Structure formats: structure tokens, C-alpha cells
XYZ file of C-alpha atoms in Angstrom:
230
model
C 121.319 36.706 37.691
C 121.390 39.257 40.504
C 124.197 41.467 41.272
C 125.537 40.681 44.157
C 126.406 43.557 46.506
C 127.765 44.666 49.917
C 125.008 46.508 52.095
C 126.996 47.549 55.316
C 130.080 49.723 56.084
C 132.218 50.345 58.870
C 134.104 53.018 59.536
C 136.535 52.978 62.435
C 137.040 56.915 64.354
C 137.630 56.367 67.463
C 141.125 57.286 67.506
C 142.521 60.034 69.188
C 145.246 61.699 66.580
C 147.983 62.419 69.132
C 150.248 63.421 66.287
C 147.557 65.889 65.210
C 147.954 68.166 68.391
C 146.926 70.819 69.157
C 143.784 70.537 66.739
C 142.625 67.220 68.004
C 143.075 68.867 71.660
C 139.066 70.049 71.139
C 137.939 68.184 68.217
C 138.382 64.127 67.729
C 140.417 63.451 64.843
C 137.656 62.425 62.472
C 136.145 66.004 62.772
C 139.359 67.244 61.025
C 138.660 69.684 58.225
C 139.165 68.625 54.835
C 138.082 70.795 51.809
C 134.423 72.406 52.863
C 133.732 69.097 55.165
C 135.436 66.924 57.465
C 137.353 63.807 57.243
C 134.396 61.498 58.209
C 131.603 63.852 56.879
C 133.709 63.425 53.475
C 133.843 59.515 53.838
C 130.073 58.799 54.527
C 129.149 61.241 51.810
C 131.016 58.744 49.588
C 129.767 55.875 51.235
C 126.315 56.572 50.916
C 126.590 56.416 46.668
C 127.060 53.187 47.232
C 126.325 51.748 50.785
C 122.985 51.025 51.879
C 124.035 51.113 55.875
C 127.239 52.827 57.308
C 128.104 52.215 61.062
C 130.401 54.497 62.442
C 132.124 53.407 65.722
C 133.378 56.350 68.221
C 135.927 56.960 71.299
C 137.703 60.062 71.979
C 135.165 63.033 71.820
C 132.717 60.112 71.409
C 129.678 62.737 72.270
C 130.650 65.508 69.649
C 131.479 62.923 67.295
C 128.211 60.872 67.386
C 126.281 64.179 66.952
C 128.379 65.169 63.518
C 127.906 61.642 62.380
C 124.189 61.387 63.103
C 123.226 64.459 61.249
C 124.676 62.638 58.398
C 121.894 60.005 58.562
C 124.077 57.313 59.520
C 122.623 53.509 60.420
C 124.455 52.965 63.797
C 127.021 54.704 66.232
C 128.819 51.649 68.211
C 130.880 53.379 70.995
C 134.275 51.843 71.399
C 136.235 54.297 74.252
C 138.782 52.238 75.418
C 138.485 49.845 73.222
C 141.003 48.427 70.463
C 140.000 48.528 66.726
C 138.256 45.106 66.322
C 136.446 45.008 69.964
C 133.099 46.012 68.037
C 133.319 42.688 66.069
C 132.881 40.470 69.137
C 130.933 42.737 70.951
C 128.646 44.986 69.102
C 125.075 44.057 67.392
C 127.282 43.431 64.365
C 128.784 40.483 65.246
C 125.704 38.496 64.259
C 125.647 40.062 60.474
C 126.090 37.301 57.969
C 126.982 38.970 55.458
C 130.444 40.841 53.710
C 130.692 44.334 55.404
C 133.408 46.870 54.148
C 135.812 48.312 57.220
C 137.255 51.370 56.603
C 139.118 54.064 58.806
C 138.226 57.855 58.906
C 141.881 58.895 57.808
C 141.669 57.126 54.593
C 141.031 60.009 51.448
C 140.360 56.924 48.918
C 138.682 56.647 45.730
C 137.123 52.723 45.918
C 135.383 51.026 43.048
C 133.067 49.017 45.274
C 131.199 47.227 42.300
C 134.320 45.784 41.484
C 136.102 44.767 44.510
C 132.620 43.623 45.235
C 132.367 41.469 42.691
C 136.160 40.129 43.396
C 135.353 38.931 46.784
C 131.875 37.025 46.101
C 134.083 35.286 42.961
C 136.807 34.612 45.652
C 133.975 32.791 47.272
C 133.298 35.253 50.354
C 136.009 34.388 52.674
C 136.046 35.423 56.373
C 138.190 38.732 55.698
C 139.717 40.209 52.024
C 142.583 43.121 52.503
C 142.376 45.688 49.623
C 146.142 46.821 49.484
C 147.846 49.768 48.225
C 151.483 50.215 46.979
C 154.007 51.693 49.374
C 153.761 55.521 50.049
C 156.907 57.023 51.182
C 156.375 58.766 54.306
C 153.461 56.500 55.408
C 154.118 53.493 57.628
C 152.139 50.024 56.911
C 151.952 46.635 57.428
C 153.389 44.548 54.600
C 151.039 41.576 52.708
C 153.308 38.443 52.281
C 151.021 36.328 49.760
C 150.617 33.172 48.033
C 149.973 32.542 44.042
C 146.211 32.388 44.431
C 146.177 35.969 46.713
C 145.524 33.587 50.319
C 148.051 35.900 53.056
C 150.534 34.150 54.748
C 151.552 36.952 56.708
C 151.004 40.529 57.519
C 154.577 42.382 58.630
C 156.008 45.387 59.460
C 159.434 44.535 58.905
C 159.487 41.675 55.867
C 159.222 44.182 53.220
C 156.899 43.018 49.897
C 155.632 45.312 47.314
C 152.094 46.016 48.552
C 150.613 46.775 52.284
C 147.369 46.994 53.834
C 145.674 50.175 53.073
C 143.289 50.134 56.233
C 140.247 48.849 53.890
C 138.941 45.521 54.144
C 135.712 43.254 53.899
C 134.714 41.349 56.596
C 132.224 38.703 57.423
C 131.282 39.754 61.181
C 129.255 35.986 62.108
C 131.994 34.024 60.479
C 134.597 35.811 61.778
C 133.010 35.335 65.272
C 132.568 31.757 64.531
C 136.202 30.441 63.580
C 138.128 32.524 66.048
C 138.515 33.678 69.170
C 137.697 37.035 70.697
C 140.155 39.837 70.113
C 140.231 43.235 70.140
C 143.141 44.212 68.060
C 142.834 43.493 64.176
C 146.481 42.307 63.860
C 145.233 39.487 66.433
C 142.026 38.102 64.058
C 143.939 38.352 60.793
C 146.557 35.887 62.424
C 143.628 33.777 63.184
C 142.563 33.976 59.893
C 145.633 33.078 58.277
C 146.138 30.130 60.329
C 142.884 29.210 58.786
C 143.396 29.930 54.902
C 140.214 32.188 55.566
C 142.254 36.095 54.647
C 143.077 36.748 51.293
C 144.445 40.248 49.105
C 142.436 41.661 46.364
C 143.959 41.614 43.063
C 142.957 45.434 42.405
C 145.123 47.790 44.185
C 144.161 51.544 45.427
C 145.580 53.930 43.040
C 143.805 57.046 44.475
C 144.667 56.622 48.216
C 145.969 59.099 51.498
C 146.408 58.322 55.104
C 146.063 61.381 57.378
C 147.937 60.722 60.113
C 149.915 64.563 60.715
C 149.066 67.755 60.585
C 151.281 67.662 57.655
C 149.893 65.106 55.905
C 145.841 66.928 56.665
C 148.056 70.224 55.115
C 148.874 68.286 52.009
C 145.386 66.937 51.703
C 143.567 70.075 51.789
C 145.956 71.779 49.154
C 143.677 68.941 46.396
C 140.772 70.368 44.854
C 137.422 69.531 46.626
C 136.409 67.554 43.540
C 139.734 65.544 43.738
C 138.739 64.143 47.442
């Protein structure tokens, strides 16, 4: 029996990082230093060990970031300047991709068991979207996930509290989303449409090691961790 795997990943790295100024006055947030590398390079290196094709969305200081990631041998760079976080799903060449695709953000430092999560996605009959959850962490805001006994997501909310929230990591099928939803440039709106069609689930496997870098305090904290654990 062939081993099913996911061959594409998109790292969203278009944000400006206002809460990390003045550092981000001169560089994009994705190029913030972490260990001996940068946020985005650290993520790409981890992905390249498991994923064949890595795509990057750029926006703020896009030319600088594009040069930085092209040197890491990524498959494509998508210009999303002044666009919402889901714009590329409907407006880039990836909209025609009729297969599962990892979606991550550049500001998450995480250890992912790609094989186990991929197997879970295929076991659950390949929905349009599978969100990977994480336990709420003090000081880090998140969207809470309300789900039923079969892991179908019923609601994603900032106010209705649950034991898990979105990690910023998901698996989507871009072509399928284009077929069953109306165009939106915001993932929260895309998720609402998928919820109404029972096409979005929550992974059973939660992330254990997960850090979100939203400000300089969090960046400094992450840089106190040894390189082999980042």
C-alpha cells in the first residue's frame, strides 16, 4: 500500500509585525533573528525535511524577503502585498492545486509530526480543511475551537472559550475550497463557509511544542531556548 503524504506547504509571511518595532522598521517580521537563523529560514529548513514543495507569501518589504527565501530554494514566492491572509487561495496559481496543502505562519515555532497528522487527514476522508489545535497558552491570544464528538468544527470564536484553539497551522485543499466557497481574503470568513458545509475538522493530535512570536518579549524568550530545541 502506497504511503500517502502531503507534498506542498505554504508559509504565510506577509505581515509587517507592528508590535515588533523598531526591529521591523528595517526588516520584515519573517526575518527576525532566531538562534543562528531567522524565523522564516528556521521554518523552511524544518519543512524541507518533510515537504517537497514550499511556497512563501510575501507583503511588507517583499523584495527583501523574497531574496532571503529564494536563497533557501523555495518552490515559489507569492506577492500578497495589501491583501488578506486567504487572498492567495483564490488568486494565485495554487488555487488549482487539487491536493492537500499545509498552511503555516512564519511566526510560529513548532515541532510537527507531519506523517502522523497527514495520516489523520487522509483517514478523515480529506476534508477541505483540517485545523491543527493547541492548548491555550497564557499571554497568547487565539481563536477557540468548538467541535462535536466527531471532530467536526462547529464554531471558531474569540469569546466562546474551549480547551483548544487554532495554532495557525492547517491542511487545506485549495481547489476544493475554490469549488465550494465564495472568494474571501480572510481565513475566518473561509472557515465560516466551510463550517456551514461540514467541510472543516479539528485534528485529534494537539501540538505539544509551540511558540507564537508576536512581540519582542516573545522573540527574546524564544532566543533563550537552545538552537537544538527551536
